[in-house]
Amino acid sequence: MKFLRLATYNVALNRSQAGELVTDLRSKPGVQLSALMQVMAEVDADVWIINELDYDPDNQALTAFQALLRTAGMDFPYCFTAPVNTGLPSGRDLVKQDRNNPQKTPFGFGDFPGQYGMAVLSAFPLRADQCRTFQLFLWRDMPAALLPVNPDGSAFYSQEDLAVVRLSSKSHWDLPVELPTGVCHLLVSHPTPPAFDGPERRNVCRNHDEIRFWVDYINNESYMSDDRGLSGGLTPGQTFIVAGDLNASLTAGDSQQEAIKRLISHPRIQPVRPLSDRDHDLTARWRLRADYVLPSTNLQVLDTGVFWPKPGAPLSQSVDRASDHRPVWLDIDAVALP
């Protein structure tokens, strides 16, 4: 049976300074990049949703990555990336730890604009001109937002903070891809880790609402407005796949689990549980399920899995060297698409 494979992968291609990744990608591949190419070639996906690929305005990193994969026999003629909130100065002290230098507080954690960016690589055409991005959407504009509060019950963010603080730590994308027998909406994001905060749990709250955004988007709620000013979410019947490192687990970790539970149990989503050769669904080195490929119910799923070989198996060392995450893949019937 003919199938298409989509995969999500946090490739850990982040560097400490702007431009450093471009230099690495244009040089002879080192240990990490060599291992990464081996893993991606083995998974052999037709579409890759990539987390943690440093973004630059000229798309030099993505273009260099695309060219590097081509040297290893992986040709993805279509690619997409867009600005993210990481490292982008907010002009406010959003962590309440550096009031004298508010410009150092970015909208999303990062040492420079674009660090920990996102991208999509595809063997099939991407409708980039129709992509809806939600980089600028304000957190306060989400109804019943789980905004952080101090231990005494007071608001952590002032009204002046809320006038600028964005929901997405990176961005949220609705990117249509033209699969051979139908258009599928890739719902791509990388919510903030639910950690590295204080008693107000601001990152826990934000992670929850970044995931909840997709629940509301699939429900076609009217409140969300994209970066072009268009409101609303998906319409009934549209085919979609939620993909990315969501930094949340159903069973453990620091996340507020209600949002990820609501997403996986959504009536329009198939609650697929990918397993690795180790017979578990863990996707990160710290042994939690953090990365997801969740298909809509109108897709016929043939198989799904996590690429995490057993110790001693081929490429078992490569997955360790490539990233602290593991690829999650999904096979769908290429004939039975809507």
mmCIF file of C-alpha atoms in Angstrom:
data_model
loop_
_atom_site.group_PDB
_atom_site.id
_atom_site.type_symbol
_atom_site.label_atom_id
_atom_site.label_comp_id
_atom_site.label_asym_id
_atom_site.label_seq_id
_atom_site.Cartn_x
_atom_site.Cartn_y
_atom_site.Cartn_z
ATOM 1 C CA MET A 1 0.000 0.000 0.000
ATOM 2 C CA LYS A 2 1.337 3.423 -0.940
ATOM 3 C CA PHE A 3 1.929 5.707 2.016
ATOM 4 C CA LEU A 4 3.262 9.124 2.885
ATOM 5 C CA ARG A 5 5.450 9.682 5.908
ATOM 6 C CA LEU A 6 5.419 12.859 7.963
ATOM 7 C CA ALA A 7 7.780 13.346 10.872
ATOM 8 C CA THR A 8 8.519 15.913 13.538
ATOM 9 C CA TYR A 9 12.000 16.320 14.938
ATOM 10 C CA ASN A 10 13.627 18.689 17.396
ATOM 11 C CA VAL A 11 17.019 18.679 15.703
ATOM 12 C CA ALA A 12 18.822 20.818 18.321
ATOM 13 C CA LEU A 13 20.432 22.932 15.610
ATOM 14 C CA ASN A 14 20.666 25.960 17.854
ATOM 15 C CA ARG A 15 23.891 27.804 18.388
ATOM 16 C CA SER A 16 25.044 30.393 20.916
ATOM 17 C CA GLN A 17 25.425 33.272 18.466
ATOM 18 C CA ALA A 18 23.584 34.529 15.406
ATOM 19 C CA GLY A 19 25.160 33.236 12.191
ATOM 20 C CA GLU A 20 27.069 30.418 13.874
ATOM 21 C CA LEU A 21 24.691 27.744 12.607
ATOM 22 C CA VAL A 22 25.042 28.948 9.016
ATOM 23 C CA THR A 23 28.818 28.557 9.310
ATOM 24 C CA ASP A 24 28.438 25.052 10.745
ATOM 25 C CA LEU A 25 26.027 23.972 8.020
ATOM 26 C CA ARG A 26 28.339 25.223 5.281
ATOM 27 C CA SER A 27 31.378 23.482 6.755
ATOM 28 C CA LYS A 28 32.325 19.830 6.756
ATOM 29 C CA PRO A 29 29.717 18.111 8.931
ATOM 30 C CA GLY A 30 30.865 17.432 12.474
ATOM 31 C CA VAL A 31 29.654 14.740 14.852
ATOM 32 C CA GLN A 32 26.176 16.171 15.424
ATOM 33 C CA LEU A 33 25.361 16.965 11.813
ATOM 34 C CA SER A 34 26.707 13.645 10.550
ATOM 35 C CA ALA A 35 24.564 11.782 13.081
ATOM 36 C CA LEU A 36 21.542 13.924 12.276
ATOM 37 C CA MET A 37 21.759 13.139 8.573
ATOM 38 C CA GLN A 38 22.045 9.429 9.332
ATOM 39 C CA VAL A 39 18.916 9.518 11.506
ATOM 40 C CA MET A 40 16.875 11.548 9.043
ATOM 41 C CA ALA A 41 17.904 9.304 6.148
ATOM 42 C CA GLU A 42 16.855 6.236 8.107
ATOM 43 C CA VAL A 43 13.441 7.668 9.009
ATOM 44 C CA ASP A 44 13.039 8.717 5.355
ATOM 45 C CA ALA A 45 10.081 11.077 5.770
ATOM 46 C CA ASP A 46 8.421 12.935 2.904
ATOM 47 C CA VAL A 47 7.648 15.933 5.105
ATOM 48 C CA TRP A 48 9.688 17.100 8.097
ATOM 49 C CA ILE A 49 8.445 19.478 10.783
ATOM 50 C CA ILE A 50 11.626 20.824 12.313
ATOM 51 C CA ASN A 51 12.053 22.435 15.735
ATOM 52 C CA GLU A 52 15.198 24.236 16.924
ATOM 53 C CA LEU A 53 16.734 25.361 13.666
ATOM 54 C CA ASP A 54 18.011 28.884 14.230
ATOM 55 C CA TYR A 55 16.103 31.386 12.103
ATOM 56 C CA ASP A 56 17.730 34.210 10.173
ATOM 57 C CA PRO A 57 15.912 36.812 8.060
ATOM 58 C CA ASP A 58 17.614 35.724 4.824
ATOM 59 C CA ASN A 59 16.816 32.019 5.404
ATOM 60 C CA GLN A 60 20.498 31.170 5.082
ATOM 61 C CA ALA A 61 20.393 28.448 7.744
ATOM 62 C CA LEU A 62 17.375 26.715 6.227
ATOM 63 C CA THR A 63 18.834 26.924 2.718
ATOM 64 C CA ALA A 64 22.161 25.513 3.938
ATOM 65 C CA PHE A 65 20.386 22.717 5.823
ATOM 66 C CA GLN A 66 18.337 21.910 2.738
ATOM 67 C CA ALA A 67 21.535 21.730 0.653
ATOM 68 C CA LEU A 68 23.317 19.576 3.229
ATOM 69 C CA LEU A 69 20.480 17.054 3.270
ATOM 70 C CA ARG A 70 20.603 16.941 -0.514
ATOM 71 C CA THR A 71 24.224 15.786 -0.361
ATOM 72 C CA ALA A 72 22.992 12.819 1.679
ATOM 73 C CA GLY A 73 20.338 11.904 -0.880
ATOM 74 C CA MET A 74 17.413 13.689 0.791
ATOM 75 C CA ASP A 75 15.898 16.202 -1.593
ATOM 76 C CA PHE A 76 13.230 18.536 -0.246
ATOM 77 C CA PRO A 77 12.476 21.082 -2.961
ATOM 78 C CA TYR A 78 9.929 22.887 -0.816
ATOM 79 C CA CYS A 79 10.704 24.551 2.489
ATOM 80 C CA PHE A 80 9.224 27.137 4.802
ATOM 81 C CA THR A 81 10.275 29.190 7.768
ATOM 82 C CA ALA A 82 9.165 32.456 9.339
ATOM 83 C CA PRO A 83 10.143 34.795 12.183
ATOM 84 C CA VAL A 84 9.782 33.616 15.776
ATOM 85 C CA ASN A 85 9.599 35.363 19.139
ATOM 86 C CA THR A 86 12.705 33.828 20.694
ATOM 87 C CA GLY A 87 15.404 36.338 21.513
ATOM 88 C CA LEU A 88 13.279 39.238 20.276
ATOM 89 C CA PRO A 89 13.445 42.127 22.783
ATOM 90 C CA SER A 90 10.079 42.982 24.319
ATOM 91 C CA GLY A 91 10.972 46.319 25.871
ATOM 92 C CA ARG A 92 9.495 45.063 29.138
ATOM 93 C CA ASP A 93 10.806 43.156 32.146
ATOM 94 C CA LEU A 94 8.738 40.024 31.603
ATOM 95 C CA VAL A 95 10.695 37.880 34.055
ATOM 96 C CA LYS A 96 10.762 40.444 36.903
ATOM 97 C CA GLN A 97 14.448 39.768 37.458
ATOM 98 C CA ASP A 98 16.156 42.477 35.433
ATOM 99 C CA ARG A 99 14.158 45.660 35.881
ATOM 100 C CA ASN A 100 17.157 47.845 34.996
ATOM 101 C CA ASN A 101 17.550 46.211 31.575
ATOM 102 C CA PRO A 102 14.060 45.502 30.239
ATOM 103 C CA GLN A 103 15.315 45.313 26.657
ATOM 104 C CA LYS A 104 17.133 42.114 27.587
ATOM 105 C CA THR A 105 13.847 40.325 28.241
ATOM 106 C CA PRO A 106 12.739 38.695 24.987
ATOM 107 C CA PHE A 107 9.227 37.622 24.023
ATOM 108 C CA GLY A 108 10.527 34.041 24.020
ATOM 109 C CA PHE A 109 13.663 32.642 25.635
ATOM 110 C CA GLY A 110 16.715 33.076 23.415
ATOM 111 C CA ASP A 111 20.059 34.848 23.296
ATOM 112 C CA PHE A 112 19.413 36.398 19.885
ATOM 113 C CA PRO A 113 16.400 36.889 17.594
ATOM 114 C CA GLY A 114 15.561 33.624 15.849
ATOM 115 C CA GLN A 115 17.376 31.208 18.139
ATOM 116 C CA TYR A 116 15.437 27.914 18.445
ATOM 117 C CA GLY A 117 13.436 28.643 15.275
ATOM 118 C CA MET A 118 11.162 26.320 13.294
ATOM 119 C CA ALA A 119 10.974 25.095 9.701
ATOM 120 C CA VAL A 120 9.199 22.676 7.383
ATOM 121 C CA LEU A 121 10.905 20.641 4.652
ATOM 122 C CA SER A 122 8.725 18.882 2.109
ATOM 123 C CA ALA A 123 8.792 16.735 -1.005
ATOM 124 C CA PHE A 124 5.371 18.193 -1.817
ATOM 125 C CA PRO A 125 4.375 21.804 -2.553
ATOM 126 C CA LEU A 126 3.791 24.058 0.419
ATOM 127 C CA ARG A 127 1.268 26.859 0.127
ATOM 128 C CA ALA A 128 3.523 29.375 1.810
ATOM 129 C CA ASP A 129 1.428 32.300 0.587
ATOM 130 C CA GLN A 130 -1.552 30.852 2.479
ATOM 131 C CA CYS A 131 0.311 30.116 5.699
ATOM 132 C CA ARG A 132 -1.288 31.673 8.762
ATOM 133 C CA THR A 133 1.213 32.713 11.405
ATOM 134 C CA PHE A 134 0.342 33.810 14.940
ATOM 135 C CA GLN A 135 3.662 35.213 16.107
ATOM 136 C CA LEU A 136 2.132 38.525 17.212
ATOM 137 C CA PHE A 137 -1.032 37.250 18.911
ATOM 138 C CA LEU A 138 -1.264 38.620 22.465
ATOM 139 C CA TRP A 139 -1.664 36.212 25.352
ATOM 140 C CA ARG A 140 -4.274 38.438 27.012
ATOM 141 C CA ASP A 141 -6.547 38.064 23.956
ATOM 142 C CA MET A 142 -7.117 34.368 24.630
ATOM 143 C CA PRO A 143 -10.413 34.007 26.534
ATOM 144 C CA ALA A 144 -9.889 32.634 30.057
ATOM 145 C CA ALA A 145 -6.123 32.754 29.553
ATOM 146 C CA LEU A 146 -4.137 31.014 32.279
ATOM 147 C CA LEU A 147 -2.143 34.138 33.106
ATOM 148 C CA PRO A 148 0.416 33.701 35.907
ATOM 149 C CA VAL A 149 -0.228 35.025 39.396
ATOM 150 C CA ASN A 150 2.066 35.607 42.353
ATOM 151 C CA PRO A 151 1.799 33.456 45.497
ATOM 152 C CA ASP A 152 -0.256 36.221 47.149
ATOM 153 C CA GLY A 153 -2.799 36.068 44.326
ATOM 154 C CA SER A 154 -1.764 39.290 42.624
ATOM 155 C CA ALA A 155 -1.186 39.440 38.904
ATOM 156 C CA PHE A 156 2.363 38.661 37.808
ATOM 157 C CA TYR A 157 2.087 40.803 34.678
ATOM 158 C CA SER A 158 0.997 44.435 34.764
ATOM 159 C CA GLN A 159 -1.473 45.826 32.258
ATOM 160 C CA GLU A 160 1.489 47.416 30.480
ATOM 161 C CA ASP A 161 3.140 43.982 30.254
ATOM 162 C CA LEU A 162 -0.027 42.368 28.919
ATOM 163 C CA ALA A 163 -0.238 44.993 26.192
ATOM 164 C CA VAL A 164 2.881 43.463 24.602
ATOM 165 C CA VAL A 165 3.426 39.890 25.889
ATOM 166 C CA ARG A 166 2.715 37.357 23.164
ATOM 167 C CA LEU A 167 1.180 33.927 23.540
ATOM 168 C CA SER A 168 3.679 32.091 21.354
ATOM 169 C CA SER A 169 7.176 31.633 22.699
ATOM 170 C CA LYS A 170 8.186 30.918 19.070
ATOM 171 C CA SER A 171 5.106 31.048 16.823
ATOM 172 C CA HIS A 172 2.052 29.069 15.745
ATOM 173 C CA TRP A 173 1.753 28.188 12.041
ATOM 174 C CA ASP A 174 -1.067 26.785 9.937
ATOM 175 C CA LEU A 175 0.812 25.753 6.814
ATOM 176 C CA PRO A 176 -1.107 23.960 4.011
ATOM 177 C CA VAL A 177 0.809 21.231 2.199
ATOM 178 C CA GLU A 178 -0.361 19.818 -1.137
ATOM 179 C CA LEU A 179 -0.226 16.071 -0.678
ATOM 180 C CA PRO A 180 -0.913 14.011 -3.835
ATOM 181 C CA THR A 181 -4.612 13.593 -3.137
ATOM 182 C CA GLY A 182 -5.502 16.527 -0.930
ATOM 183 C CA VAL A 183 -4.468 19.565 1.072
ATOM 184 C CA CYS A 184 -3.428 18.991 4.684
ATOM 185 C CA HIS A 185 -2.945 21.782 7.209
ATOM 186 C CA LEU A 186 0.249 21.421 9.238
ATOM 187 C CA LEU A 187 -0.352 22.982 12.655
ATOM 188 C CA VAL A 188 3.198 23.657 13.818
ATOM 189 C CA SER A 189 4.454 25.051 17.128
ATOM 190 C CA HIS A 190 7.070 24.636 19.837
ATOM 191 C CA PRO A 191 5.658 25.789 23.190
ATOM 192 C CA THR A 192 7.962 26.992 25.918
ATOM 193 C CA PRO A 193 9.305 24.388 28.351
ATOM 194 C CA PRO A 194 7.162 24.379 31.521
ATOM 195 C CA ALA A 195 10.199 25.154 33.666
ATOM 196 C CA PHE A 196 12.857 27.782 34.383
ATOM 197 C CA ASP A 197 10.412 30.143 36.083
ATOM 198 C CA GLY A 198 9.434 31.014 39.655
ATOM 199 C CA PRO A 199 6.531 30.472 42.036
ATOM 200 C CA GLU A 200 4.248 32.275 39.583
ATOM 201 C CA ARG A 201 4.829 29.376 37.114
ATOM 202 C CA ARG A 202 4.671 31.700 34.126
ATOM 203 C CA ASN A 203 6.214 29.135 31.761
ATOM 204 C CA VAL A 204 3.891 26.391 32.978
ATOM 205 C CA CYS A 205 0.937 28.686 32.296
ATOM 206 C CA ARG A 206 2.237 29.707 28.889
ATOM 207 C CA ASN A 207 2.973 26.141 27.819
ATOM 208 C CA HIS A 208 -0.594 25.212 28.743
ATOM 209 C CA ASP A 209 -2.121 28.036 26.722
ATOM 210 C CA GLU A 210 0.182 27.545 23.732
ATOM 211 C CA ILE A 211 -1.133 23.975 23.498
ATOM 212 C CA ARG A 212 -4.705 25.027 24.260
ATOM 213 C CA PHE A 213 -4.494 27.402 21.300
ATOM 214 C CA TRP A 214 -4.616 24.403 18.944
ATOM 215 C CA VAL A 215 -7.658 22.991 20.736
ATOM 216 C CA ASP A 216 -9.465 26.276 20.157
ATOM 217 C CA TYR A 217 -8.137 26.593 16.610
ATOM 218 C CA ILE A 218 -9.469 23.158 15.676
ATOM 219 C CA ASN A 219 -12.795 24.200 17.228
ATOM 220 C CA ASN A 220 -12.813 27.240 14.908
ATOM 221 C CA GLU A 221 -13.053 29.696 17.788
ATOM 222 C CA SER A 222 -13.337 33.288 16.610
ATOM 223 C CA TYR A 223 -10.955 35.056 18.995
ATOM 224 C CA MET A 224 -7.594 34.250 17.395
ATOM 225 C CA SER A 225 -6.309 36.754 14.867
ATOM 226 C CA ASP A 226 -3.320 35.897 12.689
ATOM 227 C CA ASP A 227 -0.491 38.209 11.732
ATOM 228 C CA ARG A 228 -2.456 39.401 8.681
ATOM 229 C CA GLY A 229 -5.523 40.215 10.754
ATOM 230 C CA LEU A 230 -7.662 37.231 9.721
ATOM 231 C CA SER A 231 -9.706 35.760 12.574
ATOM 232 C CA GLY A 232 -10.933 32.245 13.323
ATOM 233 C CA GLY A 233 -9.534 28.745 13.024
ATOM 234 C CA LEU A 234 -10.050 25.612 10.973
ATOM 235 C CA THR A 235 -13.403 24.905 9.407
ATOM 236 C CA PRO A 236 -15.158 21.524 9.852
ATOM 237 C CA GLY A 237 -13.878 18.882 7.487
ATOM 238 C CA GLN A 238 -10.448 20.364 6.913
ATOM 239 C CA THR A 239 -7.619 17.837 7.126
ATOM 240 C CA PHE A 240 -4.818 18.630 9.545
ATOM 241 C CA ILE A 241 -1.885 17.313 11.542
ATOM 242 C CA VAL A 242 -0.701 18.902 14.794
ATOM 243 C CA ALA A 243 3.063 18.522 14.926
ATOM 244 C CA GLY A 244 6.013 19.671 16.974
ATOM 245 C CA ASP A 245 7.815 19.547 20.278
ATOM 246 C CA LEU A 246 4.954 20.472 22.608
ATOM 247 C CA ASN A 247 7.029 20.141 25.778
ATOM 248 C CA ALA A 248 4.202 18.396 27.628
ATOM 249 C CA SER A 249 3.517 14.860 28.768
ATOM 250 C CA LEU A 250 0.336 13.116 29.832
ATOM 251 C CA THR A 251 2.058 11.174 32.563
ATOM 252 C CA ALA A 252 4.887 13.157 34.147
ATOM 253 C CA GLY A 253 6.933 16.325 34.046
ATOM 254 C CA ASP A 254 6.216 19.879 35.125
ATOM 255 C CA SER A 255 3.514 20.810 32.618
ATOM 256 C CA GLN A 256 -0.072 21.626 33.504
ATOM 257 C CA GLN A 257 -1.485 18.556 31.778
ATOM 258 C CA GLU A 258 -5.053 19.655 31.078
ATOM 259 C CA ALA A 259 -4.254 21.217 27.693
ATOM 260 C CA ILE A 260 -2.326 18.255 26.279
ATOM 261 C CA LYS A 261 -5.085 15.937 27.515
ATOM 262 C CA ARG A 262 -7.718 18.033 25.760
ATOM 263 C CA LEU A 263 -5.687 18.092 22.567
ATOM 264 C CA ILE A 264 -5.029 14.358 22.366
ATOM 265 C CA SER A 265 -8.646 13.523 23.277
ATOM 266 C CA HIS A 266 -10.153 16.060 20.864
ATOM 267 C CA PRO A 267 -12.979 14.441 18.848
ATOM 268 C CA ARG A 268 -11.380 15.549 15.572
ATOM 269 C CA ILE A 269 -7.990 14.014 16.461
ATOM 270 C CA GLN A 270 -6.867 10.387 16.349
ATOM 271 C CA PRO A 271 -5.106 9.697 19.676
ATOM 272 C CA VAL A 272 -2.241 7.773 18.088
ATOM 273 C CA ARG A 273 0.461 6.501 20.422
ATOM 274 C CA PRO A 274 3.776 5.991 18.624
ATOM 275 C CA LEU A 275 6.135 3.398 20.046
ATOM 276 C CA SER A 276 9.856 2.901 19.574
ATOM 277 C CA ASP A 277 11.858 -0.308 19.337
ATOM 278 C CA ARG A 278 12.152 0.029 23.114
ATOM 279 C CA ASP A 279 8.356 -0.385 23.377
ATOM 280 C CA HIS A 280 7.702 3.047 24.832
ATOM 281 C CA ASP A 281 6.370 6.357 23.532
ATOM 282 C CA LEU A 282 9.094 8.530 25.037
ATOM 283 C CA THR A 283 10.597 11.055 22.652
ATOM 284 C CA ALA A 284 13.141 12.990 24.716
ATOM 285 C CA ARG A 285 16.366 12.048 26.431
ATOM 286 C CA TRP A 286 14.817 12.864 29.825
ATOM 287 C CA ARG A 287 12.348 10.043 29.139
ATOM 288 C CA LEU A 288 9.101 11.894 28.571
ATOM 289 C CA ARG A 289 6.783 12.072 25.598
ATOM 290 C CA ALA A 290 7.264 15.649 24.403
ATOM 291 C CA ASP A 291 7.008 15.472 20.597
ATOM 292 C CA TYR A 292 3.762 14.794 18.751
ATOM 293 C CA VAL A 293 2.313 14.088 15.319
ATOM 294 C CA LEU A 294 -1.466 14.083 15.818
ATOM 295 C CA PRO A 295 -3.605 13.474 12.703
ATOM 296 C CA SER A 296 -7.184 14.493 12.126
ATOM 297 C CA THR A 297 -9.802 11.746 12.058
ATOM 298 C CA ASN A 298 -10.294 12.015 8.289
ATOM 299 C CA LEU A 299 -6.775 10.697 7.624
ATOM 300 C CA GLN A 300 -6.195 6.957 7.348
ATOM 301 C CA VAL A 301 -3.205 6.174 9.541
ATOM 302 C CA LEU A 302 -1.216 3.093 8.583
ATOM 303 C CA ASP A 303 1.533 3.234 11.178
ATOM 304 C CA THR A 304 3.361 5.533 13.585
ATOM 305 C CA GLY A 305 6.468 5.338 15.702
ATOM 306 C CA VAL A 306 9.375 6.935 17.520
ATOM 307 C CA PHE A 307 12.827 6.347 16.073
ATOM 308 C CA TRP A 308 14.756 5.280 19.151
ATOM 309 C CA PRO A 309 16.713 2.054 18.525
ATOM 310 C CA LYS A 310 17.600 -0.314 21.330
ATOM 311 C CA PRO A 311 21.131 -0.098 22.765
ATOM 312 C CA GLY A 312 23.607 -1.707 20.399
ATOM 313 C CA ALA A 313 21.258 -1.540 17.410
ATOM 314 C CA PRO A 314 22.304 0.343 14.256
ATOM 315 C CA LEU A 315 22.164 4.112 14.753
ATOM 316 C CA SER A 316 21.556 3.797 18.494
ATOM 317 C CA GLN A 317 24.569 6.028 19.078
ATOM 318 C CA SER A 318 23.630 8.361 16.236
ATOM 319 C CA VAL A 319 20.297 9.322 17.796
ATOM 320 C CA ASP A 320 22.150 10.284 20.981
ATOM 321 C CA ARG A 321 24.684 12.375 19.094
ATOM 322 C CA ALA A 322 22.151 14.069 16.841
ATOM 323 C CA SER A 323 19.777 15.589 19.390
ATOM 324 C CA ASP A 324 18.265 15.270 22.846
ATOM 325 C CA HIS A 325 14.967 14.430 21.104
ATOM 326 C CA ARG A 326 13.920 11.575 18.834
ATOM 327 C CA PRO A 327 11.974 11.792 15.554
ATOM 328 C CA VAL A 328 8.285 10.892 15.665
ATOM 329 C CA TRP A 329 6.817 9.701 12.356
ATOM 330 C CA LEU A 330 3.377 8.997 10.952
ATOM 331 C CA ASP A 331 2.453 6.980 7.841
ATOM 332 C CA ILE A 332 -0.820 7.841 6.136
ATOM 333 C CA ASP A 333 -2.547 6.158 3.233
ATOM 334 C CA ALA A 334 -1.691 8.131 0.102
ATOM 335 C CA VAL A 335 -4.769 6.860 -1.710
ATOM 336 C CA ALA A 336 -7.380 7.323 0.997
ATOM 337 C CA LEU A 337 -6.699 10.991 1.675
ATOM 338 C CA PRO A 338 -9.813 13.194 1.477
#
